[in-house]
Short mmCIF file of C-alpha atoms in Angstrom, two decimals:
data_model
loop_
_atom_site.label_atom_id
_atom_site.label_comp_id
_atom_site.label_asym_id
_atom_site.label_seq_id
_atom_site.Cartn_x
_atom_site.Cartn_y
_atom_site.Cartn_z
CA MET O 1 -21.88 -33.76 33.63
CA ARG O 2 -21.68 -35.06 30.09
CA THR O 3 -22.54 -38.75 29.75
CA GLU O 4 -20.63 -41.12 27.53
CA PRO O 5 -22.54 -42.61 24.58
CA ILE O 6 -23.54 -46.26 24.98
CA GLN O 7 -22.17 -47.24 21.60
CA PRO O 8 -19.27 -44.99 20.74
CA THR O 9 -18.83 -46.53 17.28
CA ARG O 10 -22.19 -45.09 16.23
CA HIS O 11 -20.70 -41.65 16.45
CA ALA O 12 -17.87 -42.64 14.17
CA ARG O 13 -18.16 -41.45 10.61
CA VAL O 14 -18.33 -44.28 8.12
CA LEU O 15 -16.75 -43.40 4.77
CA ARG O 16 -19.38 -44.13 2.13
CA PRO O 17 -18.21 -43.73 -1.46
CA GLN O 18 -20.58 -43.45 -4.42
CA GLU O 19 -21.96 -46.75 -5.69
CA GLU O 20 -23.56 -45.71 -8.95
CA TRP O 21 -20.52 -46.13 -11.18
CA LYS O 22 -18.66 -49.36 -10.57
CA GLU O 23 -16.57 -51.97 -12.40
CA ILE O 24 -18.41 -51.72 -15.72
CA ILE O 25 -17.68 -48.00 -16.01
CA ALA O 26 -14.08 -48.68 -14.92
CA ILE O 27 -13.70 -51.22 -17.76
CA TYR O 28 -15.18 -48.69 -20.18
CA LEU O 29 -12.84 -45.90 -19.06
CA TYR O 30 -9.87 -48.28 -19.13
CA LEU O 31 -10.48 -49.70 -22.60
CA ALA O 32 -11.28 -46.26 -24.04
CA GLY O 33 -8.11 -44.82 -22.51
CA MET O 34 -5.87 -47.71 -23.48
CA GLY O 35 -7.26 -47.83 -27.03
CA ALA O 36 -6.75 -44.11 -27.53
CA GLY O 37 -3.26 -44.23 -26.00
CA SER O 38 -2.17 -47.18 -28.10
CA TYR O 39 -3.47 -45.46 -31.25
CA ILE O 40 -1.47 -42.31 -30.45
CA ILE O 41 1.76 -44.28 -29.86
CA GLY O 42 1.10 -46.60 -32.80
CA ALA O 43 0.37 -43.75 -35.20
CA ILE O 44 3.59 -41.96 -34.17
CA ILE O 45 5.63 -45.14 -34.80
CA ASN O 46 3.79 -45.62 -38.10
CA TRP O 47 4.68 -42.09 -39.20
CA PHE O 48 8.37 -42.29 -38.33
CA ILE O 49 9.22 -45.93 -39.04
CA ASN O 50 6.34 -47.02 -41.31
CA PRO O 51 6.94 -50.77 -40.89
CA SER O 52 5.27 -53.23 -43.20
CA ARG O 53 4.91 -57.00 -43.00
CA LEU O 54 2.58 -58.68 -45.47
CA ILE O 55 1.18 -61.97 -44.23
CA PRO O 56 -1.32 -63.84 -46.42
CA ILE O 57 -4.54 -64.68 -44.62
CA TRP O 58 -7.19 -66.55 -46.64
CA GLY O 59 -5.34 -65.66 -49.81
CA PHE O 60 -5.16 -61.92 -49.06
CA PRO O 61 -1.77 -60.43 -48.19
CA LEU O 62 -2.69 -58.38 -45.10
CA ASP O 63 -0.26 -55.91 -43.53
CA MET O 64 -0.02 -57.28 -39.98
CA ALA O 65 2.48 -54.60 -38.92
CA LYS O 66 -0.24 -51.97 -39.29
CA VAL O 67 -2.70 -54.14 -37.37
CA ALA O 68 -0.27 -54.34 -34.47
CA LEU O 69 0.20 -50.55 -34.47
CA LEU O 70 -3.26 -49.19 -35.26
CA TRP O 71 -5.63 -51.53 -33.42
CA GLY O 72 -6.53 -48.90 -30.79
CA PRO O 73 -9.96 -48.02 -32.22
CA ILE O 74 -10.93 -51.69 -31.99
CA LEU O 75 -10.19 -51.59 -28.24
CA VAL O 76 -12.31 -48.46 -27.87
CA ALA O 77 -15.07 -50.15 -29.88
CA ILE O 78 -14.92 -53.09 -27.47
CA GLY O 79 -15.04 -50.71 -24.49
CA ALA O 80 -17.99 -48.59 -25.67
CA PRO O 81 -20.61 -51.38 -25.28
CA PHE O 82 -19.68 -51.56 -21.59
CA LEU O 83 -21.20 -48.09 -21.17
CA ILE O 84 -24.36 -49.37 -22.86
CA LEU O 85 -24.28 -52.41 -20.58
CA ASP O 86 -24.41 -50.10 -17.57
CA LEU O 87 -27.55 -48.28 -18.76
CA GLY O 88 -30.94 -48.92 -17.18
CA ILE O 89 -32.69 -49.24 -20.56
CA LYS O 90 -30.03 -50.45 -22.98
CA LYS O 91 -32.04 -50.21 -26.18
CA ARG O 92 -32.26 -46.42 -25.74
CA PHE O 93 -28.48 -45.97 -25.93
CA LEU O 94 -28.71 -43.84 -29.08
CA TYR O 95 -30.53 -41.15 -27.06
CA ALA O 96 -27.23 -40.57 -25.23
CA CYS O 97 -26.05 -37.99 -27.79
CA LEU O 98 -29.06 -35.65 -27.55
CA ASN O 99 -27.54 -33.04 -25.22
CA PRO O 100 -23.92 -32.35 -26.26
CA LYS O 101 -24.37 -28.71 -25.27
CA THR O 102 -23.87 -29.34 -21.55
CA SER O 103 -23.50 -33.08 -20.96
CA TRP O 104 -20.10 -34.76 -21.06
CA VAL O 105 -21.68 -38.19 -21.49
CA ALA O 106 -23.25 -36.96 -24.74
CA ARG O 107 -20.00 -35.29 -25.86
CA GLY O 108 -18.12 -38.48 -25.06
CA PHE O 109 -20.57 -40.50 -27.12
CA LEU O 110 -19.80 -38.27 -30.11
CA ILE O 111 -16.02 -38.14 -29.49
CA LEU O 112 -15.77 -41.93 -29.19
CA SER O 113 -18.00 -42.51 -32.22
CA ILE O 114 -15.91 -40.21 -34.42
CA PHE O 115 -12.66 -41.76 -33.15
CA ILE O 116 -13.90 -45.32 -33.72
CA VAL O 117 -15.22 -44.56 -37.24
CA PHE O 118 -12.11 -42.68 -38.43
CA GLY O 119 -9.75 -45.10 -36.68
CA VAL O 120 -11.36 -48.20 -38.15
CA VAL O 121 -11.41 -46.64 -41.65
CA LEU O 122 -7.69 -45.79 -41.36
CA LEU O 123 -6.91 -49.26 -40.03
CA ALA O 124 -8.77 -50.83 -42.96
CA LYS O 125 -6.98 -48.52 -45.38
CA SER O 126 -3.56 -49.47 -43.98
CA VAL O 127 -4.20 -53.20 -43.70
CA LEU O 128 -6.23 -54.15 -46.76
CA PRO O 129 -4.20 -55.05 -49.84
CA PHE O 130 -6.18 -52.99 -52.37
CA GLU O 131 -4.00 -50.63 -54.38
CA TRP O 132 -6.69 -47.98 -54.83
CA LEU O 133 -6.86 -47.66 -51.04
CA ARG O 134 -3.12 -47.08 -50.81
CA ALA O 135 -3.23 -43.97 -52.99
CA GLU O 136 -1.78 -41.03 -51.04
CA ALA O 137 -4.50 -38.43 -51.14
CA PRO O 138 -4.75 -35.28 -48.95
CA PHE O 139 -7.95 -36.79 -47.53
CA TRP O 140 -5.98 -39.51 -45.73
CA TYR O 141 -3.60 -36.98 -44.12
CA VAL O 142 -6.58 -34.98 -42.87
CA ALA O 143 -8.20 -38.19 -41.60
CA GLU O 144 -5.00 -39.14 -39.75
CA VAL O 145 -4.78 -35.72 -38.08
CA ILE O 146 -8.47 -35.85 -37.12
CA THR O 147 -8.04 -39.35 -35.67
CA ILE O 148 -5.01 -38.31 -33.61
CA ILE O 149 -6.90 -35.29 -32.27
CA PHE O 150 -9.88 -37.44 -31.35
CA ALA O 151 -7.58 -40.07 -29.82
CA PHE O 152 -6.24 -37.37 -27.46
CA ALA O 153 -9.81 -36.19 -26.87
CA THR O 154 -10.88 -39.74 -25.99
CA ALA O 155 -8.02 -40.20 -23.53
CA PHE O 156 -8.79 -36.82 -21.92
CA TYR O 157 -12.53 -37.43 -21.97
CA THR O 158 -12.25 -40.47 -19.69
CA GLY O 159 -11.01 -38.11 -16.96
CA ILE O 160 -13.23 -35.18 -17.85
CA LEU O 161 -16.33 -37.38 -17.54
CA LEU O 162 -15.46 -37.80 -13.87
CA LYS O 163 -14.23 -34.22 -13.47
CA ALA O 164 -17.64 -32.95 -14.63
CA THR O 165 -19.12 -34.39 -11.42
CA LYS O 166 -18.62 -31.35 -9.25
CA SER O 167 -20.11 -32.83 -6.09
CA ILE O 168 -17.33 -35.41 -5.68
CA PRO O 169 -14.14 -33.57 -4.61
CA LEU O 170 -11.83 -36.50 -5.44
CA TRP O 171 -12.76 -36.20 -9.12
CA ASN O 172 -13.19 -32.45 -9.43
CA THR O 173 -9.68 -31.51 -10.59
CA TYR O 174 -7.85 -31.11 -13.89
CA LEU O 175 -5.13 -33.42 -12.59
CA LEU O 176 -7.52 -36.35 -13.07
CA PRO O 177 -7.84 -36.01 -16.88
CA LEU O 178 -4.06 -35.50 -16.97
CA LEU O 179 -3.50 -38.63 -14.89
CA PHE O 180 -5.83 -40.64 -17.10
CA LEU O 181 -4.15 -39.29 -20.26
CA ILE O 182 -0.69 -40.31 -19.04
CA SER O 183 -2.03 -43.66 -17.86
CA ALA O 184 -3.67 -44.08 -21.29
CA LEU O 185 -0.33 -43.40 -22.99
CA SER O 186 1.63 -45.77 -20.71
CA THR O 187 -0.91 -48.63 -20.98
CA GLY O 188 -1.31 -47.88 -24.70
CA SER O 189 2.43 -48.05 -25.34
CA MET O 190 2.58 -51.30 -23.39
CA ALA O 191 -0.30 -52.67 -25.50
CA ILE O 192 1.71 -51.73 -28.62
CA ILE O 193 4.83 -53.43 -27.22
CA LEU O 194 2.83 -56.60 -26.48
CA SER O 195 1.17 -56.64 -29.89
CA THR O 196 4.40 -56.03 -31.79
CA LEU O 197 6.06 -58.82 -29.77
CA GLY O 198 3.09 -61.05 -30.56
CA THR O 199 3.44 -60.46 -34.29
CA SER O 200 7.26 -60.54 -33.98
CA LEU O 201 7.36 -57.21 -35.77
CA LEU O 202 10.17 -55.89 -33.61
CA SER O 203 13.01 -58.17 -32.63
CA LEU O 204 13.72 -58.36 -28.92
CA ASP O 205 16.98 -56.39 -29.02
CA SER O 206 16.01 -53.91 -31.73
CA ALA O 207 16.59 -50.21 -31.14
CA ALA O 208 12.94 -49.38 -31.78
CA LEU O 209 11.75 -51.69 -29.01
CA LYS O 210 14.35 -50.29 -26.61
CA ILE O 211 13.23 -46.72 -27.33
CA LEU O 212 9.57 -47.77 -26.90
CA MET O 213 10.26 -49.49 -23.60
CA GLY O 214 12.38 -46.59 -22.36
CA GLY O 215 9.59 -44.17 -23.25
CA GLU O 216 7.08 -46.43 -21.56
CA GLN O 217 9.13 -46.47 -18.35
CA ILE O 218 9.43 -42.68 -18.41
CA LEU O 219 5.64 -42.49 -18.81
CA VAL O 220 5.17 -44.80 -15.81
CA VAL O 221 7.44 -42.56 -13.71
CA ILE O 222 5.57 -39.41 -14.82
CA GLU O 223 2.28 -41.18 -14.05
CA GLY O 224 3.53 -41.96 -10.56
CA ILE O 225 4.46 -38.32 -9.97
CA VAL O 226 1.08 -37.10 -11.26
CA LEU O 227 -0.71 -39.69 -9.09
CA PHE O 228 1.17 -38.44 -6.04
CA LEU O 229 0.38 -34.80 -6.90
CA TYR O 230 -3.26 -35.68 -7.57
CA LEU O 231 -3.76 -37.50 -4.27
CA SER O 232 -1.88 -34.90 -2.21
CA ARG O 233 -3.86 -32.03 -3.77
CA ARG O 234 -7.15 -33.85 -3.22
CA TYR O 235 -6.17 -34.58 0.38
CA LYS O 236 -5.92 -30.86 1.00
CA ALA O 237 -8.90 -29.86 -1.18
CA SER O 238 -11.81 -30.49 1.15
CA GLU O 239 -12.96 -32.72 3.95
CA GLN O 240 -14.54 -35.26 1.60
CA GLY O 241 -11.48 -35.16 -0.67
CA LYS O 242 -9.41 -36.02 2.39
CA ASP O 243 -11.84 -38.81 3.27
CA SER O 244 -11.59 -40.23 -0.26
CA VAL O 245 -7.80 -40.29 -0.17
CA ARG O 246 -7.82 -41.86 3.29
CA LEU O 247 -10.32 -44.48 2.11
CA LEU O 248 -8.05 -45.28 -0.82
CA LEU O 249 -4.75 -45.27 1.06
CA PHE O 250 -5.60 -46.60 4.50
CA GLY O 251 -9.27 -47.59 4.46
CA GLU O 252 -11.38 -50.26 2.81
CA LYS O 253 -9.72 -49.80 -0.59
CA LYS O 254 -6.12 -50.02 0.59
CA LEU O 255 -5.60 -53.47 -0.97
CA LEU O 256 -6.88 -52.18 -4.30
CA PHE O 257 -4.60 -49.14 -4.13
CA TRP O 258 -1.36 -50.57 -2.73
CA GLY O 259 -1.72 -53.98 -4.38
CA GLY O 260 -3.52 -53.13 -7.61
CA VAL O 261 -2.31 -49.64 -8.45
CA VAL O 262 1.11 -49.25 -6.80
CA LEU O 263 2.47 -52.82 -7.00
CA LEU O 264 0.89 -53.97 -10.26
CA GLY O 265 0.81 -50.62 -12.00
CA PHE O 266 4.16 -49.14 -11.04
CA ILE O 267 6.63 -51.30 -9.13
CA PHE O 268 6.35 -54.77 -10.75
CA PRO O 269 6.45 -53.61 -14.40
CA VAL O 270 9.45 -51.34 -13.89
CA VAL O 271 11.35 -54.04 -11.96
CA LEU O 272 10.50 -56.77 -14.49
CA GLU O 273 11.40 -54.58 -17.45
CA ASN O 274 14.75 -53.73 -15.91
CA ILE O 275 15.44 -57.42 -15.22
CA SER O 276 14.48 -58.25 -18.82
CA SER O 277 16.81 -55.56 -20.17
CA LEU O 278 19.62 -57.09 -18.08
CA THR O 279 18.89 -60.49 -19.62
CA HIS O 280 18.97 -59.01 -23.16
CA GLY O 281 15.24 -58.81 -23.65
CA ASN O 282 13.61 -61.86 -22.17
CA ALA O 283 10.24 -62.03 -23.98
CA VAL O 284 8.48 -63.83 -21.12
CA LEU O 285 9.49 -61.13 -18.64
CA ILE O 286 8.37 -58.36 -21.00
CA PHE O 287 5.04 -60.13 -21.50
CA ALA O 288 4.60 -60.54 -17.75
CA ALA O 289 5.51 -56.88 -17.12
CA GLY O 290 3.08 -55.79 -19.85
CA LEU O 291 0.15 -57.81 -18.58
CA ILE O 292 0.77 -56.66 -15.00
CA LEU O 293 0.97 -53.02 -16.10
CA LEU O 294 -2.29 -53.34 -18.03
CA CYS O 295 -3.97 -54.77 -14.90
CA GLY O 296 -2.55 -51.82 -12.91
CA GLY O 297 -4.11 -49.37 -15.37
CA PHE O 298 -7.50 -50.94 -14.81
CA PHE O 299 -7.14 -50.89 -11.02
CA LEU O 300 -6.19 -47.19 -11.17
CA ARG O 301 -9.55 -46.38 -12.79
CA LEU O 302 -11.41 -48.71 -10.46
CA GLY O 303 -9.71 -47.20 -7.41
CA VAL O 304 -10.48 -43.61 -8.41
CA LEU O 305 -14.10 -44.54 -9.22
CA SER O 306 -14.76 -46.55 -6.09
CA ALA O 307 -13.24 -44.01 -3.66
CA GLY O 308 -15.36 -41.04 -4.80
CA ILE O 309 -17.08 -39.68 -1.70
CA ARG O 310 -19.80 -37.13 -2.26
CA GLU O 311 -19.54 -33.67 -0.71
CA GLN O 312 -21.65 -33.52 2.42
CA ILE O 313 -25.17 -32.18 2.09
CA PRO O 314 -25.37 -28.76 3.82
CA MET O 315 -28.41 -29.81 5.83
CA GLN O 316 -26.66 -32.91 7.14
CA ARG O 317 -23.66 -30.82 8.11
CA LEU O 318 -25.94 -28.42 9.95
CA MET O 319 -27.55 -31.33 11.80
CA GLU O 320 -24.16 -32.72 12.80
CA ILE O 321 -22.98 -29.37 14.12
CA LYS O 322 -26.27 -28.64 15.88
CA TYR O 323 -26.53 -31.97 17.66
CA GLU O 324 -22.78 -32.66 17.99
CA LEU O 325 -23.13 -35.86 16.01
CA ARG O 326 -19.56 -35.69 14.81
CA THR O 327 -16.65 -36.68 16.99
CA THR O 328 -13.01 -36.37 16.13
CA LYS O 329 -12.69 -40.14 15.90
CA ILE O 330 -13.05 -41.42 12.36
CA LYS O 331 -13.76 -45.04 11.64
CA GLU O 332 -11.73 -46.23 8.71
CA ASN O 333 -12.89 -49.82 8.49
CA MET V 1 -47.32 -17.08 -11.00
CA GLU V 2 -45.66 -17.43 -7.62
CA GLN V 3 -43.12 -20.22 -7.45
CA LYS V 4 -43.87 -22.73 -4.74
CA VAL V 5 -41.38 -25.00 -3.01
CA LEU V 6 -41.35 -27.85 -0.51
CA VAL V 7 -40.08 -26.75 2.89
CA VAL V 8 -39.07 -29.18 5.60
CA ASP V 9 -39.20 -28.41 9.32
CA GLN V 10 -36.85 -30.97 10.76
CA GLN V 11 -37.87 -30.26 14.35
CA LYS V 12 -41.44 -31.40 13.67
CA CYS V 13 -40.49 -34.65 11.91
CA THR V 14 -40.99 -37.81 13.97
CA GLY V 15 -39.41 -40.13 11.40
CA CYS V 16 -42.65 -42.08 10.75
CA ARG V 17 -41.84 -42.27 7.01
CA LEU V 18 -45.50 -41.95 6.02
CA CYS V 19 -44.37 -39.43 3.38
CA GLU V 20 -42.22 -42.12 1.75
CA LEU V 21 -45.15 -44.54 1.65
CA VAL V 22 -47.69 -42.12 0.17
CA CYS V 23 -45.13 -40.88 -2.34
CA SER V 24 -44.42 -44.39 -3.57
CA VAL V 25 -48.15 -45.28 -3.69
CA HIS V 26 -48.92 -42.10 -5.65
CA HIS V 27 -46.12 -42.49 -8.17
CA THR V 28 -45.73 -46.24 -8.56
CA GLY V 29 -48.91 -47.79 -7.14
CA SER V 30 -46.87 -49.88 -4.71
CA SER V 31 -46.36 -49.18 -1.02
CA ASN V 32 -42.61 -49.51 -1.29
CA PRO V 33 -40.59 -46.75 0.41
CA SER V 34 -37.49 -47.68 -1.57
CA ARG V 35 -39.27 -46.37 -4.70
CA SER V 36 -40.28 -43.11 -3.05
CA ARG V 37 -39.12 -39.66 -4.21
CA ILE V 38 -38.65 -38.40 -0.64
CA LYS V 39 -36.25 -40.00 1.82
CA VAL V 40 -36.06 -39.52 5.58
CA VAL V 41 -32.45 -39.39 6.73
CA LYS V 42 -32.24 -40.67 10.29
CA TRP V 43 -29.87 -40.34 13.22
CA GLU V 44 -31.67 -42.89 15.39
CA ASP V 45 -29.27 -42.69 18.32
CA VAL V 46 -30.05 -39.03 18.94
CA GLY V 47 -33.59 -39.00 17.54
CA VAL V 48 -33.02 -36.62 14.65
CA TYR V 49 -34.96 -37.11 11.43
CA LEU V 50 -34.55 -35.08 8.26
CA PRO V 51 -36.88 -35.61 5.28
CA MET V 52 -34.86 -34.97 2.13
CA THR V 53 -36.39 -34.18 -1.22
CA CYS V 54 -35.42 -32.47 -4.45
CA ASN V 55 -34.56 -28.78 -4.12
CA HIS V 56 -35.29 -28.02 -7.79
CA CYS V 57 -32.04 -26.00 -7.75
CA GLU V 58 -31.76 -22.85 -9.86
CA LYS V 59 -28.48 -24.16 -11.30
CA ALA V 60 -29.42 -27.83 -11.44
CA TYR V 61 -26.47 -30.16 -12.03
CA CYS V 62 -28.82 -33.01 -12.96
CA VAL V 63 -30.19 -30.95 -15.89
CA GLU V 64 -26.65 -30.03 -16.92
CA VAL V 65 -25.24 -33.55 -17.00
CA CYS V 66 -28.25 -35.40 -18.46
CA PRO V 67 -27.13 -36.69 -21.88
CA THR V 68 -30.65 -37.08 -23.25
CA LYS V 69 -32.41 -33.92 -21.99
CA ALA V 70 -34.75 -36.25 -20.09
CA CYS V 71 -33.98 -34.25 -16.96
CA HIS V 72 -35.28 -30.80 -17.77
CA ARG V 73 -36.80 -27.68 -16.26
CA GLU V 74 -40.41 -26.71 -16.80
CA PRO V 75 -40.56 -22.91 -16.38
CA GLU V 76 -44.27 -22.88 -17.18
CA ASN V 77 -45.00 -25.43 -14.48
CA ASN V 78 -43.75 -23.93 -11.19
CA ASN V 79 -40.19 -23.88 -12.59
CA ARG V 80 -39.80 -27.47 -11.44
CA VAL V 81 -37.09 -29.91 -12.57
CA VAL V 82 -38.54 -33.19 -13.82
CA ILE V 83 -37.33 -36.35 -15.56
CA ASP V 84 -39.11 -37.54 -18.69
CA LYS V 85 -39.41 -41.31 -18.24
CA ASN V 86 -39.70 -41.87 -21.98
CA LEU V 87 -36.35 -40.21 -22.65
CA CYS V 88 -34.37 -41.43 -19.63
CA ILE V 89 -31.83 -44.15 -20.45
CA GLY V 90 -30.96 -44.93 -16.82
CA CYS V 91 -27.31 -43.84 -17.02
CA ARG V 92 -27.47 -42.50 -13.41
CA THR V 93 -25.19 -39.57 -14.24
CA CYS V 94 -27.70 -37.23 -12.55
CA ILE V 95 -27.54 -39.30 -9.35
CA VAL V 96 -23.75 -39.02 -9.28
CA ALA V 97 -23.91 -35.30 -10.07
CA CYS V 98 -26.55 -34.21 -7.53
CA PRO V 99 -24.90 -32.78 -4.39
CA PHE V 100 -28.05 -33.64 -2.41
CA GLY V 101 -28.09 -37.27 -3.54
CA HIS V 102 -31.63 -36.86 -4.71
CA PRO V 103 -32.64 -38.49 -8.00
CA PHE V 104 -33.20 -42.17 -7.30
CA PHE V 105 -32.80 -45.15 -9.58
CA ASP V 106 -36.05 -47.12 -9.83
CA VAL V 107 -34.91 -50.73 -10.12
CA GLN V 108 -38.25 -51.86 -11.52
CA GLU V 109 -38.73 -49.24 -14.21
CA ARG V 110 -34.93 -49.08 -14.86
CA VAL V 111 -35.00 -45.27 -15.06
CA THR V 112 -34.10 -42.43 -12.71
CA VAL V 113 -36.99 -40.79 -10.87
CA LYS V 114 -37.30 -37.60 -8.85
CA CYS V 115 -39.77 -35.37 -7.05
CA ASP V 116 -42.19 -33.54 -9.37
CA PHE V 117 -44.33 -31.83 -6.66
CA CYS V 118 -47.06 -34.38 -7.58
CA ASP V 119 -48.19 -31.92 -10.30
CA GLY V 120 -48.93 -29.17 -7.77
CA ASP V 121 -50.50 -31.24 -4.97
CA PRO V 122 -47.64 -32.91 -3.04
CA LYS V 123 -48.92 -36.02 -1.29
CA CYS V 124 -46.18 -35.89 1.36
CA VAL V 125 -47.56 -32.51 2.46
CA ALA V 126 -51.18 -33.69 2.43
CA PHE V 127 -50.47 -36.79 4.53
CA CYS V 128 -47.83 -35.53 6.99
CA ASP V 129 -49.56 -35.58 10.38
CA MET V 130 -46.95 -33.39 12.02
CA LYS V 131 -46.95 -30.83 9.18
CA ALA V 132 -43.19 -31.22 8.95
CA VAL V 133 -43.34 -30.81 5.16
CA ALA V 134 -45.04 -27.74 3.72
CA TYR V 135 -45.67 -26.54 0.17
CA VAL V 136 -45.34 -22.76 0.32
CA ASP V 137 -44.49 -19.77 -1.84
CA ALA V 138 -40.77 -19.45 -2.33
CA ASP V 139 -40.87 -15.89 -0.97
CA MET V 140 -42.51 -17.05 2.24
CA ILE V 141 -40.07 -19.71 3.39
CA GLN V 142 -38.17 -17.33 5.67
CA VAL V 143 -41.28 -16.02 7.43
CA PRO V 144 -41.39 -18.60 10.29
CA LYS V 145 -37.68 -18.05 10.95
CA LYS V 146 -38.15 -14.28 10.96
CA ARG V 147 -41.10 -14.65 13.32
CA GLU V 148 -39.03 -16.83 15.63
CA ALA V 149 -36.16 -14.33 15.62
CA ALA V 150 -38.55 -11.45 16.28
CA THR V 151 -40.14 -13.31 19.20
CA LYS V 152 -36.71 -13.95 20.71
CA PHE V 153 -35.81 -10.29 20.25
CA ILE V 154 -39.00 -9.14 22.00
CA GLU V 155 -38.37 -11.55 24.88
CA SER V 156 -34.81 -10.31 25.34
CA LEU V 157 -36.07 -6.72 25.27
CA LYS V 158 -38.61 -7.59 27.96
CA GLN V 159 -35.85 -9.08 30.11
CA LEU V 160 -33.82 -5.90 29.74
CA ARG V 161 -36.72 -3.82 31.03
#
C-alpha cells in the first residue's frame, strides 16, 4: 500500500525564475528600446515634415523642434549607465566590448556606443545655430542612414540579448526581439508625442499629431497581437516555457502582468486616447495616456525578465523521475 | 594527455556538504559554503542528495556569452573552462546562460567564480569520505555503469539456468 506524504506541499513544484537580471536591467532595456524607437519615429517625421522652431536660450537661437524629435540617443545614453550599475566591478565596464565575436553583451556595447555617438552628433548638428554645421554634405546623409540602422539594431538588440540565453525557454524565440522592437516603436512614438506637446510644436488638433497618435494606436494593437502570439508559442514550447507563462499570467507575477502590462500598457492608453480624441484633443488626457503607456512598456520588460524560468537540469529531471518526486499538482503561489 | 573529469555518484552522497566547505576554504580561505564552487542539491524529504559542479561542457555557453573573454577554455590544461578573475566584470551573463546553473557570483570579490578542478587536484574528491565525487579519465566514466550492467546480465543468465 502506498502511503501518503506527511507534507503534500513539499512535493509541489515551486516556480523559481532567474534572479540574476532584475529591475536595473529592465530599466536599461526599456530606456535603450524607447530611445531607439523615438529616434526612428522622430527621424521619419524630421525627414517628411522637417519642422523648425528657433527659441533663444542664453542668447543662442536653438532649434527646439529638432530637440523634441531627435532626443532618442540621449535616452539611450541615460539607459546605458544602468548596465554598468548592474556590474560586479563597475570600473571595468570598458572590458565589456572585448568579445564581440560571440557575445551579445559585447555586440550591444558596440551597437549602443555607435548609436549614441552618431545620434548625439546629428542632434547637435540639427540643434546648434552654426551655419557651417547646417551645410548639406553627403556625410550627413550617410550619418543619418547609419544612425537609423543602428537605432533599429538597438531596439532589436534589447530582445536579442535575452534571446541569446538559450537555457531560458521563455526568452529563446525570435518573437521576443520583434515584441521589444514594436514596444520600442510604440513607447518611442509616445515619447515623441509627449515631447512635441511639451514644446507645443504640434497643435492639439493638427493633422500631424492625429496621424502620429493613430500610428501609435496601431502599434499598440500590433504589440498586443505579438504579445499574445509570443506567450501562446512559449506556453507550448517546453515545460519551463509553460511554467514561465503560468507564473506571469496566474502565478506570483500576475499583478505585474495584468496590472502593469495589460492595463497600463494596452487598455488605459487606448481608452484615454480615444476619449481625448472625442474631446478634440484634451492635452491632459493625452499626457496621462502617454505616461501610463510608458510605464506599461517598462513593466513589459520587467515581466519578461522576472518570469524567465531556467530549463531543468537533466540530472534533476532524472532524480525526479527516479524517485517520483514530481506530482501532477503544481503550486502556483 | 588524457582529459580528466569530475564524476558524481549520487547514490553514495550523504549530503554532508564537506565538499562545499573544503572547496570554499581552498579557493577563498573562508569556510563559507555559499562561496563554494560545488553545490549539493538536496531533496531532504526523500533523502536524495546530488552534488552539482561544472561540467566543463564541450560547447560551453558561458564561454560563448562572456563579453570580456574572462570565461575561457584552457586546452593545454585538461581542456577545462575557467574564469579569469582579473578580466571578469561581474555581469553574470554566464550564470544566466549556463543550463546547469553553475557559475556562482561571489558577493565579496564581486566577480563570477567556477570550478577549476583545483589545478588538477580537486579538494572535493580528496576530502569526500563516501567517495561520491571522483576525478577520473573522461573515457573511464562509463566503466562502473558497464560493470553494473554486466553483473546484472550475468545474474539474470544464472537465474535462467
